Amino acid sequence: MFGRKKSVLPDPSLFPKHIAVIMDGNGRWATRRALPRSAGHSAGSENFRKISRYCRDIGIERLTVYAFSTENFKRPADEVEALMALMSRYLDEAIADLAHENVRLGFIGQREGLSAELLEKMDRVGDISKGCDGISVNIALNYGGRDELVSAARSLAKKAASGELDPEDITEDTLSSELFTAGQHDPDLVIRTGAEKRLSNFLLWQSAYAELYFTDTLWPDFSTGELDRAIAWFSTRKRRFGDVK
Ligand code: FPP
């Protein structure tokens, strides 16, 4: 039809079930416009809203986004404050809209270190989400992949020491069940915007067999059209999970 772009999306049976995104490049997006870095994070947060709604609309089951790593606490205090204020505003909106948007919103990461106000809002969001059955969205907040694995190891060690668990019975499944993502399907596709090609401590265990899509596009500019292209690229990958077929 005139003026409408043809979608490159493949058949939905070939979609990734779970997409994870490292939303990098907010700071550079702002600097290029002579704006403070916090303006880049605001634009990034708007784009997160747009992309999560789009994922829901096309039928993606789960989206996980890296909003704040444990290491991000090393940033200047005003930037940390701006990110936390942004998250707090987003949670206020989520509390008002989630049920109507039919999004199950959850969090992965350490609660310790987050403010009581933020934790209270996260818990309210969790309660509202119980009544939704649309897309599941994980926000990684105060999250670090190594930290998550250390916590899992500590928990298994405690169970072994108390006799609740025989160390010989520890399997990949037992370890997975100690992670923040317990019971969730691993990400099939990990997207990183902002030109860097690394995982930066994101979902280290869970991404073992994920397809990795790197793009130079800065996160606030990452469009639904580019997401379509990433999904189309994913659908052409032959996933062998270590096998030869
Ligand atoms: C990396 O860009 C991005 C972050 C550390 C924060 C990501 C957060 C958002 C997109 C806002 C999320 C908000 C909600 C509500 C989920 P950078 O600052 O490292 O950019 P740079 O590499 O260009 O400096």
PDB file of C-alpha atoms and ligand atoms in Angstrom:
ATOM      1  CA  MET A   1       0.000   0.000   0.000  1.00  0.00           C
ATOM      2  CA  PHE A   2       1.098   3.558  -0.690  1.00  0.00           C
ATOM      3  CA  GLY A   3       3.349   4.982   2.049  1.00  0.00           C
ATOM      4  CA  ARG A   4       3.381   1.835   4.209  1.00  0.00           C
ATOM      5  CA  LYS A   5       6.685   0.010   4.631  1.00  0.00           C
ATOM      6  CA  LYS A   6       6.595  -3.740   4.076  1.00  0.00           C
ATOM      7  CA  SER A   7       7.376  -5.555   7.342  1.00  0.00           C
ATOM      8  CA  VAL A   8      10.439  -7.796   7.307  1.00  0.00           C
ATOM      9  CA  LEU A   9       9.079  -9.861  10.225  1.00  0.00           C
ATOM     10  CA  PRO A  10       9.224 -13.618   9.637  1.00  0.00           C
ATOM     11  CA  ASP A  11       6.464 -16.070  10.515  1.00  0.00           C
ATOM     12  CA  PRO A  12       5.726 -15.744  14.280  1.00  0.00           C
ATOM     13  CA  SER A  13       6.703 -19.399  14.801  1.00  0.00           C
ATOM     14  CA  LEU A  14      10.281 -18.246  14.104  1.00  0.00           C
ATOM     15  CA  PHE A  15      10.247 -15.362  16.601  1.00  0.00           C
ATOM     16  CA  PRO A  16      12.539 -15.490  19.642  1.00  0.00           C
ATOM     17  CA  LYS A  17      10.448 -16.282  22.726  1.00  0.00           C
ATOM     18  CA  HIS A  18      12.632 -14.145  24.949  1.00  0.00           C
ATOM     19  CA  ILE A  19      14.527 -11.033  23.843  1.00  0.00           C
ATOM     20  CA  ALA A  20      17.061  -9.385  26.145  1.00  0.00           C
ATOM     21  CA  VAL A  21      18.393  -5.894  25.500  1.00  0.00           C
ATOM     22  CA  ILE A  22      21.455  -3.966  26.657  1.00  0.00           C
ATOM     23  CA  MET A  23      20.172  -0.429  26.123  1.00  0.00           C
ATOM     24  CA  ASP A  24      23.510   1.304  25.569  1.00  0.00           C
ATOM     25  CA  GLY A  25      24.243   4.729  24.102  1.00  0.00           C
ATOM     26  CA  ASN A  26      21.929   7.082  26.004  1.00  0.00           C
ATOM     27  CA  GLY A  27      24.842   9.252  27.163  1.00  0.00           C
ATOM     28  CA  ARG A  28      26.312   9.617  23.666  1.00  0.00           C
ATOM     29  CA  TRP A  29      22.861  10.350  22.231  1.00  0.00           C
ATOM     30  CA  ALA A  30      22.545  13.276  24.657  1.00  0.00           C
ATOM     31  CA  THR A  31      26.128  14.527  24.255  1.00  0.00           C
ATOM     32  CA  ARG A  32      25.710  14.704  20.463  1.00  0.00           C
ATOM     33  CA  ARG A  33      22.777  17.027  21.050  1.00  0.00           C
ATOM     34  CA  ALA A  34      24.629  19.114  23.664  1.00  0.00           C
ATOM     35  CA  LEU A  35      22.177  17.864  26.299  1.00  0.00           C
ATOM     36  CA  PRO A  36      22.931  16.513  29.791  1.00  0.00           C
ATOM     37  CA  ARG A  37      23.350  12.730  29.986  1.00  0.00           C
ATOM     38  CA  SER A  38      20.146  12.512  32.020  1.00  0.00           C
ATOM     39  CA  ALA A  39      18.238  13.701  28.910  1.00  0.00           C
ATOM     40  CA  GLY A  40      19.643  10.661  27.097  1.00  0.00           C
ATOM     41  CA  HIS A  41      18.340   8.380  29.838  1.00  0.00           C
ATOM     42  CA  SER A  42      14.890  10.024  29.600  1.00  0.00           C
ATOM     43  CA  ALA A  43      14.870   9.442  25.853  1.00  0.00           C
ATOM     44  CA  GLY A  44      16.050   5.875  26.496  1.00  0.00           C
ATOM     45  CA  SER A  45      13.232   5.316  28.941  1.00  0.00           C
ATOM     46  CA  GLU A  46      10.688   6.573  26.353  1.00  0.00           C
ATOM     47  CA  ASN A  47      12.151   4.183  23.832  1.00  0.00           C
ATOM     48  CA  PHE A  48      11.910   1.315  26.298  1.00  0.00           C
ATOM     49  CA  ARG A  49       8.165   2.052  26.602  1.00  0.00           C
ATOM     50  CA  LYS A  50       7.770   2.048  22.820  1.00  0.00           C
ATOM     51  CA  ILE A  51       9.767  -1.145  22.259  1.00  0.00           C
ATOM     52  CA  SER A  52       8.093  -3.054  25.097  1.00  0.00           C
ATOM     53  CA  ARG A  53       4.605  -2.192  23.755  1.00  0.00           C
ATOM     54  CA  TYR A  54       5.682  -3.237  20.295  1.00  0.00           C
ATOM     55  CA  CYS A  55       7.064  -6.562  21.584  1.00  0.00           C
ATOM     56  CA  ARG A  56       3.724  -7.157  23.328  1.00  0.00           C
ATOM     57  CA  ASP A  57       1.779  -6.319  20.175  1.00  0.00           C
ATOM     58  CA  ILE A  58       3.721  -8.678  17.900  1.00  0.00           C
ATOM     59  CA  GLY A  59       3.548 -11.546  20.410  1.00  0.00           C
ATOM     60  CA  ILE A  60       6.991 -11.749  22.032  1.00  0.00           C
ATOM     61  CA  GLU A  61       6.606 -13.721  25.282  1.00  0.00           C
ATOM     62  CA  ARG A  62       9.326 -12.090  27.360  1.00  0.00           C
ATOM     63  CA  LEU A  63      11.547  -9.008  27.223  1.00  0.00           C
ATOM     64  CA  THR A  64      14.412  -8.379  29.649  1.00  0.00           C
ATOM     65  CA  VAL A  65      16.137  -4.993  29.692  1.00  0.00           C
ATOM     66  CA  TYR A  66      19.327  -3.913  31.453  1.00  0.00           C
ATOM     67  CA  ALA A  67      18.295  -0.687  33.174  1.00  0.00           C
ATOM     68  CA  PHE A  68      20.917  -0.407  35.911  1.00  0.00           C
ATOM     69  CA  SER A  69      23.844  -2.669  36.684  1.00  0.00           C
ATOM     70  CA  THR A  70      25.372  -3.084  40.143  1.00  0.00           C
ATOM     71  CA  GLU A  71      28.459  -1.408  38.596  1.00  0.00           C
ATOM     72  CA  ASN A  72      26.405   1.644  37.526  1.00  0.00           C
ATOM     73  CA  PHE A  73      26.474   2.787  41.182  1.00  0.00           C
ATOM     74  CA  LYS A  74      30.068   3.882  40.394  1.00  0.00           C
ATOM     75  CA  ARG A  75      28.723   6.674  38.136  1.00  0.00           C
ATOM     76  CA  PRO A  76      28.596  10.274  39.395  1.00  0.00           C
ATOM     77  CA  ALA A  77      25.965  10.695  42.111  1.00  0.00           C
ATOM     78  CA  ASP A  78      23.823  13.078  40.022  1.00  0.00           C
ATOM     79  CA  GLU A  79      23.583  10.535  37.179  1.00  0.00           C
ATOM     80  CA  VAL A  80      22.678   7.711  39.596  1.00  0.00           C
ATOM     81  CA  GLU A  81      20.037   9.974  41.133  1.00  0.00           C
ATOM     82  CA  ALA A  82      18.640  10.876  37.722  1.00  0.00           C
ATOM     83  CA  LEU A  83      18.378   7.187  36.762  1.00  0.00           C
ATOM     84  CA  MET A  84      16.664   6.277  40.037  1.00  0.00           C
ATOM     85  CA  ALA A  85      14.241   9.214  39.673  1.00  0.00           C
ATOM     86  CA  LEU A  86      13.451   8.054  36.138  1.00  0.00           C
ATOM     87  CA  MET A  87      12.779   4.541  37.398  1.00  0.00           C
ATOM     88  CA  SER A  88      10.581   5.863  40.174  1.00  0.00           C
ATOM     89  CA  ARG A  89       8.513   7.902  37.666  1.00  0.00           C
ATOM     90  CA  TYR A  90       8.256   4.910  35.377  1.00  0.00           C
ATOM     91  CA  LEU A  91       6.983   2.765  38.265  1.00  0.00           C
ATOM     92  CA  ASP A  92       4.333   5.376  39.122  1.00  0.00           C
ATOM     93  CA  GLU A  93       3.085   5.173  35.551  1.00  0.00           C
ATOM     94  CA  ALA A  94       3.291   1.397  35.584  1.00  0.00           C
ATOM     95  CA  ILE A  95       1.177   1.236  38.753  1.00  0.00           C
ATOM     96  CA  ALA A  96      -1.479   3.304  36.955  1.00  0.00           C
ATOM     97  CA  ASP A  97      -1.319   1.559  33.552  1.00  0.00           C
ATOM     98  CA  LEU A  98      -0.106  -2.039  33.907  1.00  0.00           C
ATOM     99  CA  ALA A  99      -3.462  -3.740  34.324  1.00  0.00           C
ATOM    100  CA  HIS A 100      -4.883  -1.930  31.305  1.00  0.00           C
ATOM    101  CA  GLU A 101      -1.692  -2.539  29.288  1.00  0.00           C
ATOM    102  CA  ASN A 102      -1.774  -6.218  30.330  1.00  0.00           C
ATOM    103  CA  VAL A 103       1.978  -6.388  31.003  1.00  0.00           C
ATOM    104  CA  ARG A 104       3.533  -8.606  33.667  1.00  0.00           C
ATOM    105  CA  LEU A 105       6.395  -6.519  34.995  1.00  0.00           C
ATOM    106  CA  GLY A 106       9.064  -8.022  37.220  1.00  0.00           C
ATOM    107  CA  PHE A 107      12.554  -7.168  38.394  1.00  0.00           C
ATOM    108  CA  ILE A 108      15.836  -9.014  38.490  1.00  0.00           C
ATOM    109  CA  GLY A 109      18.748  -7.849  40.613  1.00  0.00           C
ATOM    110  CA  GLN A 110      19.633  -7.222  44.243  1.00  0.00           C
ATOM    111  CA  ARG A 111      17.086  -5.363  46.327  1.00  0.00           C
ATOM    112  CA  GLU A 112      19.799  -4.346  48.786  1.00  0.00           C
ATOM    113  CA  GLY A 113      21.058  -0.869  47.863  1.00  0.00           C
ATOM    114  CA  LEU A 114      17.737   0.341  46.405  1.00  0.00           C
ATOM    115  CA  SER A 115      15.661   2.906  48.301  1.00  0.00           C
ATOM    116  CA  ALA A 116      12.693   1.834  50.437  1.00  0.00           C
ATOM    117  CA  GLU A 117      10.440   4.007  48.251  1.00  0.00           C
ATOM    118  CA  LEU A 118      11.550   2.280  45.067  1.00  0.00           C
ATOM    119  CA  LEU A 119      11.230  -1.173  46.648  1.00  0.00           C
ATOM    120  CA  GLU A 120       7.697  -0.399  47.765  1.00  0.00           C
ATOM    121  CA  LYS A 121       6.727   0.633  44.226  1.00  0.00           C
ATOM    122  CA  MET A 122       8.396  -2.483  42.780  1.00  0.00           C
ATOM    123  CA  ASP A 123       6.345  -4.647  45.139  1.00  0.00           C
ATOM    124  CA  ARG A 124       3.108  -2.903  44.140  1.00  0.00           C
ATOM    125  CA  VAL A 125       3.965  -3.433  40.493  1.00  0.00           C
ATOM    126  CA  GLY A 126       4.576  -7.124  41.280  1.00  0.00           C
ATOM    127  CA  ASP A 127       1.129  -7.435  42.895  1.00  0.00           C
ATOM    128  CA  ILE A 128      -0.651  -5.758  39.962  1.00  0.00           C
ATOM    129  CA  SER A 129       1.269  -7.917  37.482  1.00  0.00           C
ATOM    130  CA  LYS A 130      -0.167 -11.095  39.011  1.00  0.00           C
ATOM    131  CA  GLY A 131      -3.471 -10.220  37.339  1.00  0.00           C
ATOM    132  CA  CYS A 132      -1.936  -9.768  33.848  1.00  0.00           C
ATOM    133  CA  ASP A 133      -1.210 -12.451  31.278  1.00  0.00           C
ATOM    134  CA  GLY A 134       0.301 -10.441  28.400  1.00  0.00           C
ATOM    135  CA  ILE A 135       4.019 -10.057  27.718  1.00  0.00           C
ATOM    136  CA  SER A 136       6.385 -10.585  30.676  1.00  0.00           C
ATOM    137  CA  VAL A 137       8.945  -7.827  31.073  1.00  0.00           C
ATOM    138  CA  ASN A 138      11.947  -8.118  33.378  1.00  0.00           C
ATOM    139  CA  ILE A 139      13.724  -4.929  34.330  1.00  0.00           C
ATOM    140  CA  ALA A 140      17.281  -5.680  35.454  1.00  0.00           C
ATOM    141  CA  LEU A 141      17.850  -3.182  38.249  1.00  0.00           C
ATOM    142  CA  ASN A 142      20.934  -3.299  40.462  1.00  0.00           C
ATOM    143  CA  TYR A 143      21.750  -6.453  38.513  1.00  0.00           C
ATOM    144  CA  GLY A 144      25.102  -8.139  37.892  1.00  0.00           C
ATOM    145  CA  GLY A 145      25.510 -11.572  36.317  1.00  0.00           C
ATOM    146  CA  ARG A 146      28.519 -12.618  38.418  1.00  0.00           C
ATOM    147  CA  ASP A 147      26.859 -11.363  41.574  1.00  0.00           C
ATOM    148  CA  GLU A 148      23.782 -13.438  40.690  1.00  0.00           C
ATOM    149  CA  LEU A 149      25.940 -16.563  40.261  1.00  0.00           C
ATOM    150  CA  VAL A 150      27.768 -15.935  43.550  1.00  0.00           C
ATOM    151  CA  SER A 151      24.408 -15.628  45.352  1.00  0.00           C
ATOM    152  CA  ALA A 152      23.237 -18.878  43.738  1.00  0.00           C
ATOM    153  CA  ALA A 153      26.461 -20.666  44.762  1.00  0.00           C
ATOM    154  CA  ARG A 154      26.098 -19.356  48.318  1.00  0.00           C
ATOM    155  CA  SER A 155      22.519 -20.533  48.534  1.00  0.00           C
ATOM    156  CA  LEU A 156      23.388 -24.025  47.245  1.00  0.00           C
ATOM    157  CA  ALA A 157      26.349 -24.215  49.644  1.00  0.00           C
ATOM    158  CA  LYS A 158      24.061 -23.372  52.582  1.00  0.00           C
ATOM    159  CA  LYS A 159      21.602 -26.078  51.540  1.00  0.00           C
ATOM    160  CA  ALA A 160      24.444 -28.594  51.198  1.00  0.00           C
ATOM    161  CA  ALA A 161      25.911 -27.613  54.589  1.00  0.00           C
ATOM    162  CA  SER A 162      22.533 -28.048  56.296  1.00  0.00           C
ATOM    163  CA  GLY A 163      22.041 -31.472  54.701  1.00  0.00           C
ATOM    164  CA  GLU A 164      19.049 -30.302  52.659  1.00  0.00           C
ATOM    165  CA  LEU A 165      20.921 -30.958  49.403  1.00  0.00           C
ATOM    166  CA  ASP A 166      23.472 -33.607  48.381  1.00  0.00           C
ATOM    167  CA  PRO A 167      26.283 -31.818  46.428  1.00  0.00           C
ATOM    168  CA  GLU A 168      26.169 -34.710  43.932  1.00  0.00           C
ATOM    169  CA  ASP A 169      22.607 -33.702  43.092  1.00  0.00           C
ATOM    170  CA  ILE A 170      23.607 -30.221  41.950  1.00  0.00           C
ATOM    171  CA  THR A 171      22.779 -29.894  38.255  1.00  0.00           C
ATOM    172  CA  GLU A 172      22.322 -27.068  35.764  1.00  0.00           C
ATOM    173  CA  ASP A 173      18.641 -27.084  36.693  1.00  0.00           C
ATOM    174  CA  THR A 174      19.318 -26.763  40.437  1.00  0.00           C
ATOM    175  CA  LEU A 175      21.633 -23.836  39.797  1.00  0.00           C
ATOM    176  CA  SER A 176      19.165 -22.186  37.379  1.00  0.00           C
ATOM    177  CA  SER A 177      16.477 -22.449  40.031  1.00  0.00           C
ATOM    178  CA  GLU A 178      18.570 -20.210  42.329  1.00  0.00           C
ATOM    179  CA  LEU A 179      18.839 -17.379  39.785  1.00  0.00           C
ATOM    180  CA  PHE A 180      16.585 -14.300  39.614  1.00  0.00           C
ATOM    181  CA  THR A 181      15.215 -15.791  36.392  1.00  0.00           C
ATOM    182  CA  ALA A 182      14.207 -19.132  37.998  1.00  0.00           C
ATOM    183  CA  GLY A 183      11.549 -20.869  35.914  1.00  0.00           C
ATOM    184  CA  GLN A 184      11.966 -18.526  32.923  1.00  0.00           C
ATOM    185  CA  HIS A 185      12.914 -19.492  29.381  1.00  0.00           C
ATOM    186  CA  ASP A 186      16.518 -18.374  28.626  1.00  0.00           C
ATOM    187  CA  PRO A 187      16.919 -15.428  26.238  1.00  0.00           C
ATOM    188  CA  ASP A 188      17.052 -16.560  22.604  1.00  0.00           C
ATOM    189  CA  LEU A 189      18.205 -13.209  21.271  1.00  0.00           C
ATOM    190  CA  VAL A 190      20.384 -10.638  23.059  1.00  0.00           C
ATOM    191  CA  ILE A 191      20.502  -7.209  21.433  1.00  0.00           C
ATOM    192  CA  ARG A 192      23.149  -4.640  22.355  1.00  0.00           C
ATOM    193  CA  THR A 193      22.834  -1.137  20.985  1.00  0.00           C
ATOM    194  CA  GLY A 194      25.520   1.558  21.134  1.00  0.00           C
ATOM    195  CA  ALA A 195      28.352  -0.096  19.152  1.00  0.00           C
ATOM    196  CA  GLU A 196      30.103  -2.032  21.930  1.00  0.00           C
ATOM    197  CA  LYS A 197      30.397  -5.791  21.492  1.00  0.00           C
ATOM    198  CA  ARG A 198      30.323  -7.244  24.972  1.00  0.00           C
ATOM    199  CA  LEU A 199      27.862  -8.614  27.522  1.00  0.00           C
ATOM    200  CA  SER A 200      28.901  -6.330  30.405  1.00  0.00           C
ATOM    201  CA  ASN A 201      27.919  -8.838  33.101  1.00  0.00           C
ATOM    202  CA  PHE A 202      24.353  -9.244  31.733  1.00  0.00           C
ATOM    203  CA  LEU A 203      22.608 -12.643  32.000  1.00  0.00           C
ATOM    204  CA  LEU A 204      25.932 -14.515  31.824  1.00  0.00           C
ATOM    205  CA  TRP A 205      24.481 -17.951  32.616  1.00  0.00           C
ATOM    206  CA  GLN A 206      21.175 -17.449  30.798  1.00  0.00           C
ATOM    207  CA  SER A 207      22.774 -16.228  27.533  1.00  0.00           C
ATOM    208  CA  ALA A 208      24.916 -19.340  27.035  1.00  0.00           C
ATOM    209  CA  TYR A 209      23.165 -20.217  23.750  1.00  0.00           C
ATOM    210  CA  ALA A 210      21.609 -16.864  22.841  1.00  0.00           C
ATOM    211  CA  GLU A 211      22.144 -15.327  19.427  1.00  0.00           C
ATOM    212  CA  LEU A 212      23.917 -11.984  19.836  1.00  0.00           C
ATOM    213  CA  TYR A 213      22.867  -8.969  17.763  1.00  0.00           C
ATOM    214  CA  PHE A 214      25.128  -5.916  17.975  1.00  0.00           C
ATOM    215  CA  THR A 215      24.237  -2.597  16.388  1.00  0.00           C
ATOM    216  CA  ASP A 216      25.874   0.842  16.251  1.00  0.00           C
ATOM    217  CA  THR A 217      22.455   2.489  16.732  1.00  0.00           C
ATOM    218  CA  LEU A 218      22.251   4.363  20.045  1.00  0.00           C
ATOM    219  CA  TRP A 219      19.424   3.081  22.268  1.00  0.00           C
ATOM    220  CA  PRO A 220      17.113   6.148  22.026  1.00  0.00           C
ATOM    221  CA  ASP A 221      17.256   5.763  18.208  1.00  0.00           C
ATOM    222  CA  PHE A 222      16.636   1.994  18.146  1.00  0.00           C
ATOM    223  CA  SER A 223      13.361   1.704  16.224  1.00  0.00           C
ATOM    224  CA  THR A 224      10.675  -0.944  15.879  1.00  0.00           C
ATOM    225  CA  GLY A 225      11.886  -1.316  12.272  1.00  0.00           C
ATOM    226  CA  GLU A 226      15.358  -2.226  13.483  1.00  0.00           C
ATOM    227  CA  LEU A 227      13.848  -4.648  15.982  1.00  0.00           C
ATOM    228  CA  ASP A 228      12.007  -6.280  13.065  1.00  0.00           C
ATOM    229  CA  ARG A 229      15.348  -6.643  11.268  1.00  0.00           C
ATOM    230  CA  ALA A 230      16.983  -8.164  14.366  1.00  0.00           C
ATOM    231  CA  ILE A 231      14.119 -10.676  14.653  1.00  0.00           C
ATOM    232  CA  ALA A 232      14.360 -11.454  10.926  1.00  0.00           C
ATOM    233  CA  TRP A 233      18.117 -12.037  11.317  1.00  0.00           C
ATOM    234  CA  PHE A 234      17.448 -14.277  14.351  1.00  0.00           C
ATOM    235  CA  SER A 235      14.996 -16.352  12.320  1.00  0.00           C
ATOM    236  CA  THR A 236      17.768 -17.229   9.831  1.00  0.00           C
ATOM    237  CA  ARG A 237      20.149 -18.545  12.511  1.00  0.00           C
ATOM    238  CA  LYS A 238      20.683 -22.301  12.757  1.00  0.00           C
ATOM    239  CA  ARG A 239      20.638 -23.022  16.477  1.00  0.00           C
ATOM    240  CA  ARG A 240      22.460 -26.260  17.218  1.00  0.00           C
ATOM    241  CA  PHE A 241      22.985 -25.989  21.014  1.00  0.00           C
ATOM    242  CA  GLY A 242      26.315 -27.834  20.651  1.00  0.00           C
ATOM    243  CA  ASP A 243      24.909 -30.531  18.355  1.00  0.00           C
ATOM    244  CA  VAL A 244      25.969 -30.966  14.683  1.00  0.00           C
ATOM    245  CA  LYS A 245      22.541 -31.073  13.015  1.00  0.00           C
TER     246      LYS A 245
HETATM  247  C1  FPP B   1      23.693   2.804  29.090  1.00  0.00           C
HETATM  248  O1  FPP B   1      23.921   3.992  28.359  1.00  0.00           O
HETATM  249  C2  FPP B   1      22.416   2.908  29.715  1.00  0.00           C
HETATM  250  C3  FPP B   1      22.215   2.873  31.056  1.00  0.00           C
HETATM  251  C4  FPP B   1      23.287   2.709  32.063  1.00  0.00           C
HETATM  252  C5  FPP B   1      20.888   3.041  31.603  1.00  0.00           C
HETATM  253  C6  FPP B   1      19.791   2.475  30.767  1.00  0.00           C
HETATM  254  C7  FPP B   1      18.546   3.040  31.268  1.00  0.00           C
HETATM  255  C8  FPP B   1      17.515   3.422  30.514  1.00  0.00           C
HETATM  256  C9  FPP B   1      17.405   3.228  29.061  1.00  0.00           C
HETATM  257  C10 FPP B   1      16.351   3.980  31.189  1.00  0.00           C
HETATM  258  C11 FPP B   1      15.574   2.800  31.619  1.00  0.00           C
HETATM  259  C12 FPP B   1      14.424   3.203  32.259  1.00  0.00           C
HETATM  260  C13 FPP B   1      13.442   2.371  32.517  1.00  0.00           C
HETATM  261  C14 FPP B   1      12.263   2.951  33.094  1.00  0.00           C
HETATM  262  C15 FPP B   1      13.510   0.901  32.265  1.00  0.00           C
HETATM  263  P1  FPP B   1      25.188   4.866  28.752  1.00  0.00           P
HETATM  264  O2  FPP B   1      24.773   5.870  29.748  1.00  0.00           O
HETATM  265  O3  FPP B   1      26.311   3.984  29.188  1.00  0.00           O
HETATM  266  O4  FPP B   1      25.485   5.541  27.367  1.00  0.00           O
HETATM  267  P2  FPP B   1      26.924   5.896  26.769  1.00  0.00           P
HETATM  268  O5  FPP B   1      27.639   4.575  26.567  1.00  0.00           O
HETATM  269  O6  FPP B   1      26.594   6.560  25.485  1.00  0.00           O
HETATM  270  O7  FPP B   1      27.586   6.799  27.765  1.00  0.00           O
END
